[in-house]
Coordinates of C-alpha atoms in Angstrom, one line a residue:
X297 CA 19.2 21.4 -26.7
X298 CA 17.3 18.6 -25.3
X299 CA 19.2 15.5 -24.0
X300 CA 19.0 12.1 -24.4
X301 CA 18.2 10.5 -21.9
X302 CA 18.6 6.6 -20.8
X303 CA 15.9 5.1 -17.8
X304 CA 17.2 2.2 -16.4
X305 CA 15.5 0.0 -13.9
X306 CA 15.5 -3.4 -13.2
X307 CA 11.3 -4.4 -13.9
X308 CA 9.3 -2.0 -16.6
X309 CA 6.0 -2.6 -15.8
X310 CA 3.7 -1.4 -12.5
X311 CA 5.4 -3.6 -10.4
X312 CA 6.0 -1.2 -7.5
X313 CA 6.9 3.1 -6.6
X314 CA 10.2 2.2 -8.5
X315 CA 8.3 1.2 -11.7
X316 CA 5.4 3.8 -11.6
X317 CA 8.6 6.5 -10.8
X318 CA 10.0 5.5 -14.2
X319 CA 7.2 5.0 -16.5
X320 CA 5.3 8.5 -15.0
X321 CA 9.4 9.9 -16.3
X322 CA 9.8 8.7 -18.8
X323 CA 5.9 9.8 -20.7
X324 CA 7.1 13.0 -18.8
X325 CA 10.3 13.3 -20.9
X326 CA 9.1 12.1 -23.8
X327 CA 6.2 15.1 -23.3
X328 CA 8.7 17.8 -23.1
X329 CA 10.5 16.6 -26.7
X330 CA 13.6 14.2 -25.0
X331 CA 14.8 11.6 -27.2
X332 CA 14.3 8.6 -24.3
X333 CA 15.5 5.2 -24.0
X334 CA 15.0 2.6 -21.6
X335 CA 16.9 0.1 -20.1
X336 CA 15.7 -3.2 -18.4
X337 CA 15.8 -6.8 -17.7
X338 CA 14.2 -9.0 -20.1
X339 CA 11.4 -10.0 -18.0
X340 CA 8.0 -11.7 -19.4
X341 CA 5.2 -9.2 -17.6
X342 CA 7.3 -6.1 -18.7
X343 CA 5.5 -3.7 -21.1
X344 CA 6.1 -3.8 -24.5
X345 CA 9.6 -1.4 -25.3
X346 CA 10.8 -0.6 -28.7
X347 CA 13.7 -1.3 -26.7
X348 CA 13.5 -4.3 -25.1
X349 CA 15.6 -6.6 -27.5
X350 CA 18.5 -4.4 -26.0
X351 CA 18.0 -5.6 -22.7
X352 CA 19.7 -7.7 -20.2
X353 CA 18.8 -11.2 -20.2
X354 CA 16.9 -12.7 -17.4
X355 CA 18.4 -14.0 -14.2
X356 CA 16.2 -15.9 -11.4
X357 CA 17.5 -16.4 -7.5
X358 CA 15.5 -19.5 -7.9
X359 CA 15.7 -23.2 -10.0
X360 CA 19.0 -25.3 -10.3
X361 CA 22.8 -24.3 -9.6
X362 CA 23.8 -22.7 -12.6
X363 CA 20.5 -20.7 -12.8
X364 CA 21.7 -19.4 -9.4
X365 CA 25.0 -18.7 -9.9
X366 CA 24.6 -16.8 -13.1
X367 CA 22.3 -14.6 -10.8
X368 CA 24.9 -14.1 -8.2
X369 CA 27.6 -13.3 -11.0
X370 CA 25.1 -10.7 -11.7
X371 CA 24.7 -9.2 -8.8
X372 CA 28.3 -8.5 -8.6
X373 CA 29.1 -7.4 -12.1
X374 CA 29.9 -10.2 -13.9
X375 CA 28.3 -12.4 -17.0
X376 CA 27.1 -10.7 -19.6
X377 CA 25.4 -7.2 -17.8
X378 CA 28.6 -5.0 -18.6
X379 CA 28.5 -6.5 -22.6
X380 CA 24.4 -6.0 -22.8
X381 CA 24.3 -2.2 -21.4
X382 CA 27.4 -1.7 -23.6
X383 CA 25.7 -2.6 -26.7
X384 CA 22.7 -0.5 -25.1
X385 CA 25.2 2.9 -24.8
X386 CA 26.5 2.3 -28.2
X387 CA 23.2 2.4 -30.0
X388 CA 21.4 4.8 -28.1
X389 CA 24.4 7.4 -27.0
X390 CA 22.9 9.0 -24.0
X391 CA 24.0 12.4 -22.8
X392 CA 22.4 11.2 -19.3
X393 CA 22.0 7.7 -18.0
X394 CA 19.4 8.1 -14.9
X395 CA 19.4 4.6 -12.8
X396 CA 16.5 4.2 -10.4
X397 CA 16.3 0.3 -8.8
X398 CA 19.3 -1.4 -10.2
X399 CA 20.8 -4.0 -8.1
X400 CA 20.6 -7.8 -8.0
X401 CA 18.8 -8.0 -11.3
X402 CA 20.7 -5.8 -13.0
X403 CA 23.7 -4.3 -11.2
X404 CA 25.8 -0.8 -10.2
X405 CA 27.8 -1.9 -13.2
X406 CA 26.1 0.1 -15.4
X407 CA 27.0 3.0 -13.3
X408 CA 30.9 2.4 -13.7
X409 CA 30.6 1.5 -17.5
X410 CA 28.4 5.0 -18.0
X411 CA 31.0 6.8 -15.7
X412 CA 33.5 5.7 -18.0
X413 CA 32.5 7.0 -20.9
X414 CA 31.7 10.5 -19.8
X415 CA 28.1 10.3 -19.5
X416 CA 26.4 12.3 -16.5
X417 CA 25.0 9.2 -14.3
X418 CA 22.1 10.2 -11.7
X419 CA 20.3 7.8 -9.5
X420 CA 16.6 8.4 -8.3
X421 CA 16.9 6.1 -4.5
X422 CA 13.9 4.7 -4.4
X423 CA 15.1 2.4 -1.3
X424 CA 17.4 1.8 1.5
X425 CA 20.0 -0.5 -0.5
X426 CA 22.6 1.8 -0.3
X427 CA 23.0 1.8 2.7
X428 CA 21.0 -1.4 4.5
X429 CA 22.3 -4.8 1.9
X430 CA 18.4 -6.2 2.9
X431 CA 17.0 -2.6 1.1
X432 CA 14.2 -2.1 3.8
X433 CA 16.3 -1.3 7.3
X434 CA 14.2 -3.8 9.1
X435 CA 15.8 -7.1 10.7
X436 CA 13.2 -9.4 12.2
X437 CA 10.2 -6.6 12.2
X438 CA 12.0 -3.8 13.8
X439 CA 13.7 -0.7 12.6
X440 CA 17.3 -1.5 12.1
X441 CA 20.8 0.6 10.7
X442 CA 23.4 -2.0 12.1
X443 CA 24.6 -2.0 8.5
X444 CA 25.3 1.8 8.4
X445 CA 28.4 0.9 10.5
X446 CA 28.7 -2.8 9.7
X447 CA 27.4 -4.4 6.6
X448 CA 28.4 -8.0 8.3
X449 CA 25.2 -8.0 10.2
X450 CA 23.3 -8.5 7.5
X451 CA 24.8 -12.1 7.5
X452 CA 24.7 -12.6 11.5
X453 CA 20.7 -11.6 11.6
X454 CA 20.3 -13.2 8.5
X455 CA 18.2 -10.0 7.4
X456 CA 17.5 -10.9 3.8
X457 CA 14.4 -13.4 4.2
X458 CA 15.9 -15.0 6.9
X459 CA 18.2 -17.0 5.1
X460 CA 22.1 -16.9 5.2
X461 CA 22.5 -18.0 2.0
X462 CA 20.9 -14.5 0.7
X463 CA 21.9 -12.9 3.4
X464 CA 25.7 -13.6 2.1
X465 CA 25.0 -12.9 -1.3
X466 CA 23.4 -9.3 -0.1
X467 CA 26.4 -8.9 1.5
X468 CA 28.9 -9.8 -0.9
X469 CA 26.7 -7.5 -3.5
X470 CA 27.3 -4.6 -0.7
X471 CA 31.0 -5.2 0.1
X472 CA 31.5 -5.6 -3.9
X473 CA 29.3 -2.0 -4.9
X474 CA 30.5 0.0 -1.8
X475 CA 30.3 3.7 -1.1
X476 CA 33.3 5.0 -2.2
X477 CA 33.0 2.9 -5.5
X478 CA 29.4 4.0 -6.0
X479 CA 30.5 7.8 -5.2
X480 CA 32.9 7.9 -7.4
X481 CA 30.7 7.1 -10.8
X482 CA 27.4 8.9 -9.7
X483 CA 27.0 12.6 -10.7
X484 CA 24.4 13.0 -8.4
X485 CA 21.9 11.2 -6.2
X486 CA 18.3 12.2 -6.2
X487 CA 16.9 11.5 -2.2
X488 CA 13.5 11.8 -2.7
X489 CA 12.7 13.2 0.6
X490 CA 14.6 14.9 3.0
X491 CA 15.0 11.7 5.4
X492 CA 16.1 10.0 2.7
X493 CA 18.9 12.6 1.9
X494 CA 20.0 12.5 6.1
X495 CA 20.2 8.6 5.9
X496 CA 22.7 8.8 3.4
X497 CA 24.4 11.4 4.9
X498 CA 24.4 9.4 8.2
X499 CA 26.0 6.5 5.8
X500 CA 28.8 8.3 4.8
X501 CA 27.8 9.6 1.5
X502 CA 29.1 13.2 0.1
X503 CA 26.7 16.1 0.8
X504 CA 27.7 17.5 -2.5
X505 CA 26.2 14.5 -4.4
X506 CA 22.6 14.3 -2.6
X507 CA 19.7 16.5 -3.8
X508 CA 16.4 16.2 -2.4
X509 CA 13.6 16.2 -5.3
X510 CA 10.2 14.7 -4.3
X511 CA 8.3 12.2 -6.4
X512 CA 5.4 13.7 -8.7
X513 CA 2.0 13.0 -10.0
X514 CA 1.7 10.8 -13.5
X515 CA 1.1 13.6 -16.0
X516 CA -2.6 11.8 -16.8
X517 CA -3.7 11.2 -13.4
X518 CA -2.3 15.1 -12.8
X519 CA -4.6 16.3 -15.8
X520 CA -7.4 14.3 -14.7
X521 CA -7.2 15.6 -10.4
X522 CA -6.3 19.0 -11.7
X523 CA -9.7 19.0 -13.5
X524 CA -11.5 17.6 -10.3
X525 CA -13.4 19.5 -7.7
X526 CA -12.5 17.7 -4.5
X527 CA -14.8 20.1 -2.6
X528 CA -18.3 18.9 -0.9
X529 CA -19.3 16.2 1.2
X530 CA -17.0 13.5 1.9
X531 CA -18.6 10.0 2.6
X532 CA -19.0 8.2 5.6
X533 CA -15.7 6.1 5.5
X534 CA -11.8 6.3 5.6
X535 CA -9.2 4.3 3.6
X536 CA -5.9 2.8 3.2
X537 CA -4.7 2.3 -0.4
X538 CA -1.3 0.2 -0.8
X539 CA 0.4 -3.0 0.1
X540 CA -0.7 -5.2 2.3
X541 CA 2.8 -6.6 4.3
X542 CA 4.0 -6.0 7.3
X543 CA 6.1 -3.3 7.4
X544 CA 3.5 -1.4 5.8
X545 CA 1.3 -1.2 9.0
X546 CA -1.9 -2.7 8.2
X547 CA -2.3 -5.5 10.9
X548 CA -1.7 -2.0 13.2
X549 CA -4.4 -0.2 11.5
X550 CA -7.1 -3.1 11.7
X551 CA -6.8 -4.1 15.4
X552 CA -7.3 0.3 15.7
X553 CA -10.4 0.2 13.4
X554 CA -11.5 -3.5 14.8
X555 CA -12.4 -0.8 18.2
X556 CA -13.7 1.9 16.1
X557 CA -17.7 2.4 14.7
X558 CA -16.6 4.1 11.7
X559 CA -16.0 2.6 7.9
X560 CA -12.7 1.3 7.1
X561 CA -12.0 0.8 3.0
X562 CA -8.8 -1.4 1.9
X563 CA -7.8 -1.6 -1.3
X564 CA -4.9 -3.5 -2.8
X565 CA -3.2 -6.7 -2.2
X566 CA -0.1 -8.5 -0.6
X567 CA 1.2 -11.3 1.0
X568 CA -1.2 -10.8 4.3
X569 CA -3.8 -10.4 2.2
X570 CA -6.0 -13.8 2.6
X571 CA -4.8 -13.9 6.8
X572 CA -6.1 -10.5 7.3
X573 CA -9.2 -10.8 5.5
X574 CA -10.1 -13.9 7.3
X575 CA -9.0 -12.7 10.6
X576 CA -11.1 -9.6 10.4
X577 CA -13.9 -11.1 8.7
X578 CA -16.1 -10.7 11.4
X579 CA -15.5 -6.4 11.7
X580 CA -18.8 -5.5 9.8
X581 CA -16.5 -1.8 9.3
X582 CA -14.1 -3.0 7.6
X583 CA -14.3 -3.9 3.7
X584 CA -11.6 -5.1 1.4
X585 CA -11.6 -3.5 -1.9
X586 CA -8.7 -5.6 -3.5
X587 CA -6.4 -4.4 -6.2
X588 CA -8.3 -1.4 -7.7
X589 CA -7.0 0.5 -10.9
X590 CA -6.2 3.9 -11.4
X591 CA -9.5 5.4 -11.6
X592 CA -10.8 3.0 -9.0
X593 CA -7.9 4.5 -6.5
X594 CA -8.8 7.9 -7.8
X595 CA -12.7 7.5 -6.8
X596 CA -11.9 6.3 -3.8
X597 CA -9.7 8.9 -2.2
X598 CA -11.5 11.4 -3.7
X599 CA -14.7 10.3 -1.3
X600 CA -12.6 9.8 1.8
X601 CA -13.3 11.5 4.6
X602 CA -9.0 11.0 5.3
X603 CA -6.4 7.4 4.3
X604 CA -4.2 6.2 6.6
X605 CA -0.9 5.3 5.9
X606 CA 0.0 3.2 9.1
X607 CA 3.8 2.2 7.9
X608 CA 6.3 0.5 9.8
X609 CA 9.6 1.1 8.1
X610 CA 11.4 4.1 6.9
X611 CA 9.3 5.3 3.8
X612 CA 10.8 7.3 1.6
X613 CA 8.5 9.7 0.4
X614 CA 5.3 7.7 -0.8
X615 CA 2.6 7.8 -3.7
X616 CA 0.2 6.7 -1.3
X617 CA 0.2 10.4 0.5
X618 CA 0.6 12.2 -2.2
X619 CA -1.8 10.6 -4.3
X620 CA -4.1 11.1 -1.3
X621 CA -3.8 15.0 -1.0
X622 CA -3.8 16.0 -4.5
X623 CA -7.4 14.0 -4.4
X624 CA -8.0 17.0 -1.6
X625 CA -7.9 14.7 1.0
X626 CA -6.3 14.5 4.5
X627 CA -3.7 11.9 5.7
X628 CA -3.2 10.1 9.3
X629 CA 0.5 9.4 8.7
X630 CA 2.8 6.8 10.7
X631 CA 5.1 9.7 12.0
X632 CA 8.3 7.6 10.5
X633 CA 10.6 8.1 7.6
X634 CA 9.4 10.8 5.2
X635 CA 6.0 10.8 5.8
X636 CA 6.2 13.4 8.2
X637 CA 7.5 16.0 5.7
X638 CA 4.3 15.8 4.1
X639 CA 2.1 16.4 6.7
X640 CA 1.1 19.2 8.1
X641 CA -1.5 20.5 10.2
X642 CA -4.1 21.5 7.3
X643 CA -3.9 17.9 5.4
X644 CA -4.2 16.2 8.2
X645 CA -2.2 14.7 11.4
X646 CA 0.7 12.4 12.3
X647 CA 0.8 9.4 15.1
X648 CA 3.7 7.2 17.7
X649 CA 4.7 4.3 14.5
X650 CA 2.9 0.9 15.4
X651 CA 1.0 2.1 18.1
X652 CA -2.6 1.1 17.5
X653 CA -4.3 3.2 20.0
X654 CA -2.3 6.4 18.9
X655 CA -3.5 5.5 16.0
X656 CA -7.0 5.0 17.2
X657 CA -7.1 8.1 19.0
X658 CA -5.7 9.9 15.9
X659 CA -9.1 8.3 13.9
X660 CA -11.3 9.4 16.1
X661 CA -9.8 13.0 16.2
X662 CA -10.1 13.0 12.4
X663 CA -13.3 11.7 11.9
X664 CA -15.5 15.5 12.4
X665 CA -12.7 17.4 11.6
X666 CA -13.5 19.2 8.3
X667 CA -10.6 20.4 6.3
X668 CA -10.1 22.9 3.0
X669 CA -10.4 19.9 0.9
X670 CA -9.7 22.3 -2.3
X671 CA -7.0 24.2 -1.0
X672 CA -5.3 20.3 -0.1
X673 CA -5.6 19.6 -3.8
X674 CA -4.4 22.4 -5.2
X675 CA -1.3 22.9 -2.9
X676 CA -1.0 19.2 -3.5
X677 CA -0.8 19.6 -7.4
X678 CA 1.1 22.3 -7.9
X679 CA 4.0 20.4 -5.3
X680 CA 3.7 17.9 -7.0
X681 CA 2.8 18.8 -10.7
X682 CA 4.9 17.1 -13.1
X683 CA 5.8 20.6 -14.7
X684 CA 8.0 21.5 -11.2
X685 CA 9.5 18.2 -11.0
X686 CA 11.0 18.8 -14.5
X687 CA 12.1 21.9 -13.9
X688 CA 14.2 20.8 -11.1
X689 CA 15.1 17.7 -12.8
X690 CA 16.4 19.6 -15.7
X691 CA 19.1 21.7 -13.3
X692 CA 20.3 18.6 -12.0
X693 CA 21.1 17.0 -15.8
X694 CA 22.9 19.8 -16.7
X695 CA 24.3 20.7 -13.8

């Protein structure tokens, strides 16, 4: 018997890997004949839900006092989350309630209210927040896991957008949901890469609640690579597809291809985007795309000689590499976080984090290499297919 399953994340729209993780589930579920429901926060850019007068209303960190401190209630628990996913529970009755990004605009509440009642509760990690109150385990640009021992620094280095007043509410939020707490009403938690899993480990977490289950393909975007031959020529550039921010790297990766001859292709946007256009205007090699859709992303990886994915901070196991190889093609990977796991020496090469001529040298190594670009996509696919993610999905809601 199929069960019923309830998605719950704080946004439902494409707002970031959190989002995409959810709505690529729940088609997925809906696919493979589960009765799903989903769970959100009323929110005007979500999609439209059959669901979505059942969700919690909207809170903003922003705007007058009592705006403010109804959001800070909810980070903690408090107004009216607990009666909203109540009401949610009662008309849907899930047998599984699977949480993915929760806290802040909704809150680990949930959690504790679906524990009670006897429902399995699972929760995908799509983030650090577990364990580092600021989410990212950065403080002030650099790799940072004070918190793992102390989740007071996260006040003293004022670590959440360098204000104290967040930085208290982040840690108030952390002392209020902490480990043993959040233990205690979670079935399992679903690490979705191996460093992920030892981070919590290293946090205190029980080894007997962590699973390791990588993130998959969208079902369509599966369908529609599985159908592609990435075999041939590739062109005569290289790419990076993603955010542009800091801690993703990119500043890194255009002062390495500012020295380079070869073709550099950006797409997507961010809040560096206008400074780093105008800073590197003048690099005739490099071109920014902008936000590109689906298909756009698709077309372009699928021509790439190799992407880069130059990150800063611990990433968890991202869409940006495994978009890239189930396209066929090879990655230069930031050798930090979970990228590593993903890498091997047949789709492509790792280099030293932030270290622009590493990752110079590691362009220029990749730029006549040839690789088996059909035998990256379809190890790629099957890794990732959505048809192996279920299967292990499925063990872990009934076990």
């Amino acid at each position: 018997m199929k069960q019923r399953v309830l998605l719950v994340n704080k946004f439902y729209y494409r707002r970031g890997g959190d989002c995409v993780y959810l709505l690529n589930l729940e088609e997925m579920l809906r696919g493979r004949g589960h009765e799903v429901a989903v769970f959100a926060m009323d929110y005007p850019e979500n999609i439209p839900s059959e669901w979505s007068a059942c969700f919690a209303s909207e809170v903003k960190f922003s705007g007058g006092v009592m705006p403010r401190l109804r959001a800070v209630a909810r980070t903690l628990g408090m107004g009216d989350i607990n009666a909203a996913f109540s009401a949610m529970l009662d008309r849907f009755k899930p047998d599984v309630v699977h949480l993915n990004n929760i806290h802040s605009y909704l809150s680990p509440q949930i959690a504790i209210e679906a524990h009670r009642r006897g429902i399995k509760v699972v929760w995908t990690l799509h983030d650090y927040k577990l364990l580092c109150p600021s989410y990212s385990c950065r403080c002030h640009g650099r790799i940072c896991e004070k918190c793992f021992a102390s989740k007071g620094s996260v006040v003293k280095e004022r670590c959440m957008k360098g204000s104290l007043a967040a930085s208290v509410i982040a840690w108030l939020e952390a002392k209020r949901w902490d480990r043993d707490t959040l233990s205690s009403a979670v079935d399992r938690f679903i690490c979705p890469s191996d460093f992920m899993a030892s981070k919590m480990l290293q946090g205190g977490f029980p080894s007997g609640k962590l699973v390791t289950l990588n993130n998959f393909m969208a079902p369509e975007m599966w369908e529609r690579l599985s159908a592609a031959s990435p075999g041939g020529e590739r062109g005569d550039y290289y790419c990076y597809v993603g955010r542009l921010s800091d801690e993703k790297g990119v500043e890194t990766l255009l002062k390495a291809a500012s020295t380079l001859p070869y073709r550099l292709k950006i797409a997507g946007g961010g809040p560096l985007a206008d400074e780093l256009r105008s800073r590197y205007a003048g690099c005739g090699n490099i071109e920014f795309l902008g936000h590109l859709d689906g298909d756009g992303v698709t077309g372009l990886l699928s021509q790439a000689r190799f992407s880069v994915i130059p990150s800063e901070w611990y990433e968890n196991n991202p869409f940006s590499v495994i978009e890239s190889h189930c396209a066929g093609t090879p990655v230069v990977g930031a050798n930090i976080g979970g990228i590593p796991e993903l890498i091997t020496a047949d789709n492509g090469m790792t280099y030293m984090s932030g270290d622009a001529e590493a990752l110079a040298g590691a362009i220029r190594g990749m730029w006549d290499k040839r690789y088996d670009y059909e035998k990256i996509a379809r190890d790629s696919l099957d890794r990732y297919s959505p048809a192996r993610h279920y299967a292990a999905l499925d063990k872990i809601y009934r076990g």
